[in-house]
């Protein structure tokens, strides 16, 4: 069904045509992604600076920002049906006079028109499509928040990994220095004839064995720096063999923090952006169902414009021109059940989104419980490790004093030193695990990184 009402009024068309052509030629310049960071690495780097850098340069975060921009484009596209659409058209045709529709017959024809169209009624499909696109954009913003939380957890963990590797180097260097001191003592005693060459040889073996863990610790430190650089998004020094890593500022400390499991569950369900995102997608899916159902109803649009056509002669000044306007409607009474198929798809998408939300809620509960359990374990290990280091340090002091007094063997000293090295390694590993566990539990609860919220 199509209702058209036209009227023509002679006007000067040139100004209208040029203005319309200029309007149609204007387009926005495409956006460009932020360039990768350039420049040398900083001389010093602390955790706050690393997180601030990652907020701007982490690739997962940058991609999430682009998804928001993409969704904003979808919103603009959908909203276009709410406002008038203006189009210009022009034709120029050459033909034989035998098939001409003009009287007298002509061998050419032309037409120029400018038309504006406004949707008046679309069964609610336009409004629901706009609401759905806005909800999808809100979901993209929540996806960015979830991506930031996950990315900053990776950065924080990687930074703690650098500090851990650095502390392991210090432990192994301290162990090597003590063993070298023990070797010097054994050598002096051997030369004085108070001990056998076996004790000197055993001290030399202990020194040699201590070099391997130190080499491994130094390599672990280099690899930890590369991991941090990757998660932070720093690319400038990726292929420069002469680039020097910054001095990392910070220590692995044990600062007890209290959490409650019930409160953690509540915070997670209230704050987790991934849950909120899925809720938005469920709502957006319901709007998509309304959009699909709008296909059962007619569409009514109003239009108006101006047209210029060939007149009785080929002269441009003889061409008639005028305005036109009217209302048109279209109703697909039977479309082969295409609309029904789209409705079924939209409803299925909503049900899938609901199932995904329920599944994610379960996954969040498991993640919170796992993170809480790991925090409990890390807390106990950190508390225990402090006492063990104190005891091992005192054991080394006593072993050296007894060895100097001749009341203990060299084996006692070496064994005490091994136990001290193990205790120190376990302590820094426990402190690392505790700090990572706290950060992981905060992320599982949906809390932003503390350096972002402050």
PDB file of C-alpha atoms in Angstrom, residues 97-242:
ATOM      1  CA  UNK A  97      13.369   8.841 -30.169  1.00  0.00           C
ATOM      2  CA  UNK A  98      11.253   5.804 -31.058  1.00  0.00           C
ATOM      3  CA  UNK A  99      11.088   4.792 -27.378  1.00  0.00           C
ATOM      4  CA  UNK A 100      10.813   8.302 -25.942  1.00  0.00           C
ATOM      5  CA  UNK A 101       7.903   9.073 -23.627  1.00  0.00           C
ATOM      6  CA  UNK A 102       8.089  12.807 -24.316  1.00  0.00           C
ATOM      7  CA  UNK A 103       5.854  14.689 -26.759  1.00  0.00           C
ATOM      8  CA  UNK A 104       7.429  15.656 -29.069  1.00  0.00           C
ATOM      9  CA  UNK A 105       9.858  12.704 -28.950  1.00  0.00           C
ATOM     10  CA  UNK A 106      13.297  13.472 -27.496  1.00  0.00           C
ATOM     11  CA  UNK A 107      16.581  11.588 -27.585  1.00  0.00           C
ATOM     12  CA  UNK A 108      17.610  12.483 -24.027  1.00  0.00           C
ATOM     13  CA  UNK A 109      16.157  13.081 -20.574  1.00  0.00           C
ATOM     14  CA  UNK A 110      17.351  14.075 -17.121  1.00  0.00           C
ATOM     15  CA  UNK A 111      16.054  14.463 -13.598  1.00  0.00           C
ATOM     16  CA  UNK A 112      17.481  15.879 -10.347  1.00  0.00           C
ATOM     17  CA  UNK A 113      15.776  15.395  -6.987  1.00  0.00           C
ATOM     18  CA  UNK A 114      16.384  15.987  -3.286  1.00  0.00           C
ATOM     19  CA  UNK A 115      14.207  13.993  -0.887  1.00  0.00           C
ATOM     20  CA  UNK A 116      13.887  13.892   2.910  1.00  0.00           C
ATOM     21  CA  UNK A 117      12.259  10.880   4.584  1.00  0.00           C
ATOM     22  CA  UNK A 118      11.098  10.537   8.192  1.00  0.00           C
ATOM     23  CA  UNK A 119       9.867   7.300   9.764  1.00  0.00           C
ATOM     24  CA  UNK A 120       6.585   7.956  11.582  1.00  0.00           C
ATOM     25  CA  UNK A 121       5.732   4.451  12.740  1.00  0.00           C
ATOM     26  CA  UNK A 122       7.729   1.229  12.636  1.00  0.00           C
ATOM     27  CA  UNK A 123       5.922  -0.950  15.144  1.00  0.00           C
ATOM     28  CA  UNK A 124       8.215   0.214  17.954  1.00  0.00           C
ATOM     29  CA  UNK A 125      11.190  -1.357  16.202  1.00  0.00           C
ATOM     30  CA  UNK A 126      13.181   1.860  15.947  1.00  0.00           C
ATOM     31  CA  UNK A 127      12.844   2.752  19.638  1.00  0.00           C
ATOM     32  CA  UNK A 128      13.675  -0.779  20.764  1.00  0.00           C
ATOM     33  CA  UNK A 129      16.662  -0.918  18.415  1.00  0.00           C
ATOM     34  CA  UNK A 130      17.980   2.354  19.860  1.00  0.00           C
ATOM     35  CA  UNK A 131      17.488   1.123  23.428  1.00  0.00           C
ATOM     36  CA  UNK A 132      19.180  -2.155  22.549  1.00  0.00           C
ATOM     37  CA  UNK A 133      22.183  -0.410  21.015  1.00  0.00           C
ATOM     38  CA  UNK A 134      22.508   1.858  24.061  1.00  0.00           C
ATOM     39  CA  UNK A 135      22.438  -1.180  26.349  1.00  0.00           C
ATOM     40  CA  UNK A 136      25.067  -2.848  24.191  1.00  0.00           C
ATOM     41  CA  UNK A 137      27.244   0.246  24.527  1.00  0.00           C
ATOM     42  CA  UNK A 138      26.826   0.167  28.317  1.00  0.00           C
ATOM     43  CA  UNK A 139      27.839  -3.493  28.178  1.00  0.00           C
ATOM     44  CA  UNK A 140      30.960  -2.496  26.238  1.00  0.00           C
ATOM     45  CA  UNK A 141      31.842   0.029  28.958  1.00  0.00           C
ATOM     46  CA  UNK A 142      31.463  -2.690  31.591  1.00  0.00           C
ATOM     47  CA  UNK A 143      33.603  -4.968  29.445  1.00  0.00           C
ATOM     48  CA  UNK A 144      36.284  -2.272  29.556  1.00  0.00           C
ATOM     49  CA  UNK A 145      36.063  -2.159  33.359  1.00  0.00           C
ATOM     50  CA  UNK A 146      36.417  -5.944  33.572  1.00  0.00           C
ATOM     51  CA  UNK A 147      39.340  -5.853  31.155  1.00  0.00           C
ATOM     52  CA  UNK A 148      41.045  -3.146  33.208  1.00  0.00           C
ATOM     53  CA  UNK A 149      40.636  -5.169  36.410  1.00  0.00           C
ATOM     54  CA  UNK A 150      42.081  -8.300  34.812  1.00  0.00           C
ATOM     55  CA  UNK A 151      44.899  -6.448  33.049  1.00  0.00           C
ATOM     56  CA  UNK A 152      45.969  -4.546  36.160  1.00  0.00           C
ATOM     57  CA  UNK A 153      45.959  -7.789  38.142  1.00  0.00           C
ATOM     58  CA  UNK A 154      48.370  -9.167  35.556  1.00  0.00           C
ATOM     59  CA  UNK A 155      50.539  -6.039  35.818  1.00  0.00           C
ATOM     60  CA  UNK A 156      50.551  -6.156  39.612  1.00  0.00           C
ATOM     61  CA  UNK A 157      51.388  -9.882  39.575  1.00  0.00           C
ATOM     62  CA  UNK A 158      54.153  -9.340  37.023  1.00  0.00           C
ATOM     63  CA  UNK A 159      55.613  -6.466  39.046  1.00  0.00           C
ATOM     64  CA  UNK A 160      55.599  -8.624  42.166  1.00  0.00           C
ATOM     65  CA  UNK A 161      57.276 -11.295  40.049  1.00  0.00           C
ATOM     66  CA  UNK A 162      60.095  -8.875  39.231  1.00  0.00           C
ATOM     67  CA  UNK A 163      60.538  -8.041  42.919  1.00  0.00           C
ATOM     68  CA  UNK A 164      60.496 -11.752  43.771  1.00  0.00           C
ATOM     69  CA  UNK A 165      63.161 -12.549  41.194  1.00  0.00           C
ATOM     70  CA  UNK A 166      65.290  -9.654  42.425  1.00  0.00           C
ATOM     71  CA  UNK A 167      65.015 -10.827  46.040  1.00  0.00           C
ATOM     72  CA  UNK A 168      65.956 -14.354  45.020  1.00  0.00           C
ATOM     73  CA  UNK A 169      69.133 -12.953  43.493  1.00  0.00           C
ATOM     74  CA  UNK A 170      69.932 -11.239  46.787  1.00  0.00           C
ATOM     75  CA  UNK A 171      69.318 -14.461  48.724  1.00  0.00           C
ATOM     76  CA  UNK A 172      71.563 -16.478  46.437  1.00  0.00           C
ATOM     77  CA  UNK A 173      74.265 -13.793  46.468  1.00  0.00           C
ATOM     78  CA  UNK A 174      74.156 -13.724  50.274  1.00  0.00           C
ATOM     79  CA  UNK A 175      74.343 -17.504  50.360  1.00  0.00           C
ATOM     80  CA  UNK A 176      77.323 -17.492  48.005  1.00  0.00           C
ATOM     81  CA  UNK A 177      79.126 -14.863  50.090  1.00  0.00           C
ATOM     82  CA  UNK A 178      78.649 -16.901  53.269  1.00  0.00           C
ATOM     83  CA  UNK A 179      79.883 -20.067  51.571  1.00  0.00           C
ATOM     84  CA  UNK A 180      82.904 -18.231  50.181  1.00  0.00           C
ATOM     85  CA  UNK A 181      83.625 -16.975  53.686  1.00  0.00           C
ATOM     86  CA  UNK A 182      83.356 -20.551  54.917  1.00  0.00           C
ATOM     87  CA  UNK A 183      85.756 -21.637  52.164  1.00  0.00           C
ATOM     88  CA  UNK A 184      88.291 -19.033  53.248  1.00  0.00           C
ATOM     89  CA  UNK A 185      88.010 -20.243  56.843  1.00  0.00           C
ATOM     90  CA  UNK A 186      88.450 -23.875  55.780  1.00  0.00           C
ATOM     91  CA  UNK A 187      91.443 -22.949  53.604  1.00  0.00           C
ATOM     92  CA  UNK A 188      93.115 -21.055  56.439  1.00  0.00           C
ATOM     93  CA  UNK A 189      92.594 -23.981  58.804  1.00  0.00           C
ATOM     94  CA  UNK A 190      93.888 -26.437  56.253  1.00  0.00           C
ATOM     95  CA  UNK A 191      97.046 -24.384  55.792  1.00  0.00           C
ATOM     96  CA  UNK A 192      97.402 -24.196  59.561  1.00  0.00           C
ATOM     97  CA  UNK A 193      97.088 -27.970  59.684  1.00  0.00           C
ATOM     98  CA  UNK A 194      94.058 -28.034  61.971  1.00  0.00           C
ATOM     99  CA  UNK A 195      91.698 -29.645  59.414  1.00  0.00           C
ATOM    100  CA  UNK A 196      92.082 -32.062  56.549  1.00  0.00           C
ATOM    101  CA  UNK A 197      91.922 -31.237  52.848  1.00  0.00           C
ATOM    102  CA  UNK A 198      88.513 -32.911  52.779  1.00  0.00           C
ATOM    103  CA  UNK A 199      86.914 -29.964  54.581  1.00  0.00           C
ATOM    104  CA  UNK A 200      88.489 -27.521  52.138  1.00  0.00           C
ATOM    105  CA  UNK A 201      87.298 -29.625  49.200  1.00  0.00           C
ATOM    106  CA  UNK A 202      83.784 -29.845  50.619  1.00  0.00           C
ATOM    107  CA  UNK A 203      83.693 -26.059  51.032  1.00  0.00           C
ATOM    108  CA  UNK A 204      84.826 -25.618  47.401  1.00  0.00           C
ATOM    109  CA  UNK A 205      82.058 -27.950  46.219  1.00  0.00           C
ATOM    110  CA  UNK A 206      79.496 -25.995  48.239  1.00  0.00           C
ATOM    111  CA  UNK A 207      80.645 -22.724  46.624  1.00  0.00           C
ATOM    112  CA  UNK A 208      80.468 -24.244  43.151  1.00  0.00           C
ATOM    113  CA  UNK A 209      76.990 -25.621  43.788  1.00  0.00           C
ATOM    114  CA  UNK A 210      75.801 -22.213  45.009  1.00  0.00           C
ATOM    115  CA  UNK A 211      76.647 -20.536  41.680  1.00  0.00           C
ATOM    116  CA  UNK A 212      74.010 -22.461  39.706  1.00  0.00           C
ATOM    117  CA  UNK A 213      70.979 -21.126  41.654  1.00  0.00           C
ATOM    118  CA  UNK A 214      72.402 -17.619  41.338  1.00  0.00           C
ATOM    119  CA  UNK A 215      72.667 -17.954  37.558  1.00  0.00           C
ATOM    120  CA  UNK A 216      69.104 -19.253  37.424  1.00  0.00           C
ATOM    121  CA  UNK A 217      67.849 -16.409  39.636  1.00  0.00           C
ATOM    122  CA  UNK A 218      69.449 -13.795  37.385  1.00  0.00           C
ATOM    123  CA  UNK A 219      67.848 -15.345  34.318  1.00  0.00           C
ATOM    124  CA  UNK A 220      64.478 -15.477  36.083  1.00  0.00           C
ATOM    125  CA  UNK A 221      64.855 -11.764  36.802  1.00  0.00           C
ATOM    126  CA  UNK A 222      65.421 -10.981  33.126  1.00  0.00           C
ATOM    127  CA  UNK A 223      62.408 -13.057  32.116  1.00  0.00           C
ATOM    128  CA  UNK A 224      60.240 -11.438  34.804  1.00  0.00           C
ATOM    129  CA  UNK A 225      61.069  -8.023  33.365  1.00  0.00           C
ATOM    130  CA  UNK A 226      59.999  -9.207  29.913  1.00  0.00           C
ATOM    131  CA  UNK A 227      56.713 -10.496  31.318  1.00  0.00           C
ATOM    132  CA  UNK A 228      56.052  -7.143  32.976  1.00  0.00           C
ATOM    133  CA  UNK A 229      56.900  -5.298  29.769  1.00  0.00           C
ATOM    134  CA  UNK A 230      54.470  -7.465  27.841  1.00  0.00           C
ATOM    135  CA  UNK A 231      51.477  -7.050  30.154  1.00  0.00           C
ATOM    136  CA  UNK A 232      52.147  -3.312  30.520  1.00  0.00           C
ATOM    137  CA  UNK A 233      52.250  -2.850  26.744  1.00  0.00           C
ATOM    138  CA  UNK A 234      55.747  -1.372  26.530  1.00  0.00           C
ATOM    139  CA  UNK A 235      57.106  -2.059  23.032  1.00  0.00           C
ATOM    140  CA  UNK A 236      59.859   0.504  22.468  1.00  0.00           C
ATOM    141  CA  UNK A 237      62.758  -1.592  23.722  1.00  0.00           C
ATOM    142  CA  UNK A 238      61.523  -4.928  22.413  1.00  0.00           C
ATOM    143  CA  UNK A 239      64.341  -5.342  19.896  1.00  0.00           C
ATOM    144  CA  UNK A 240      67.046  -3.112  21.351  1.00  0.00           C
ATOM    145  CA  UNK A 241      69.786  -5.324  22.835  1.00  0.00           C
ATOM    146  CA  UNK A 242      71.433  -2.284  24.441  1.00  0.00           C
TER     147      UNK A 242
END
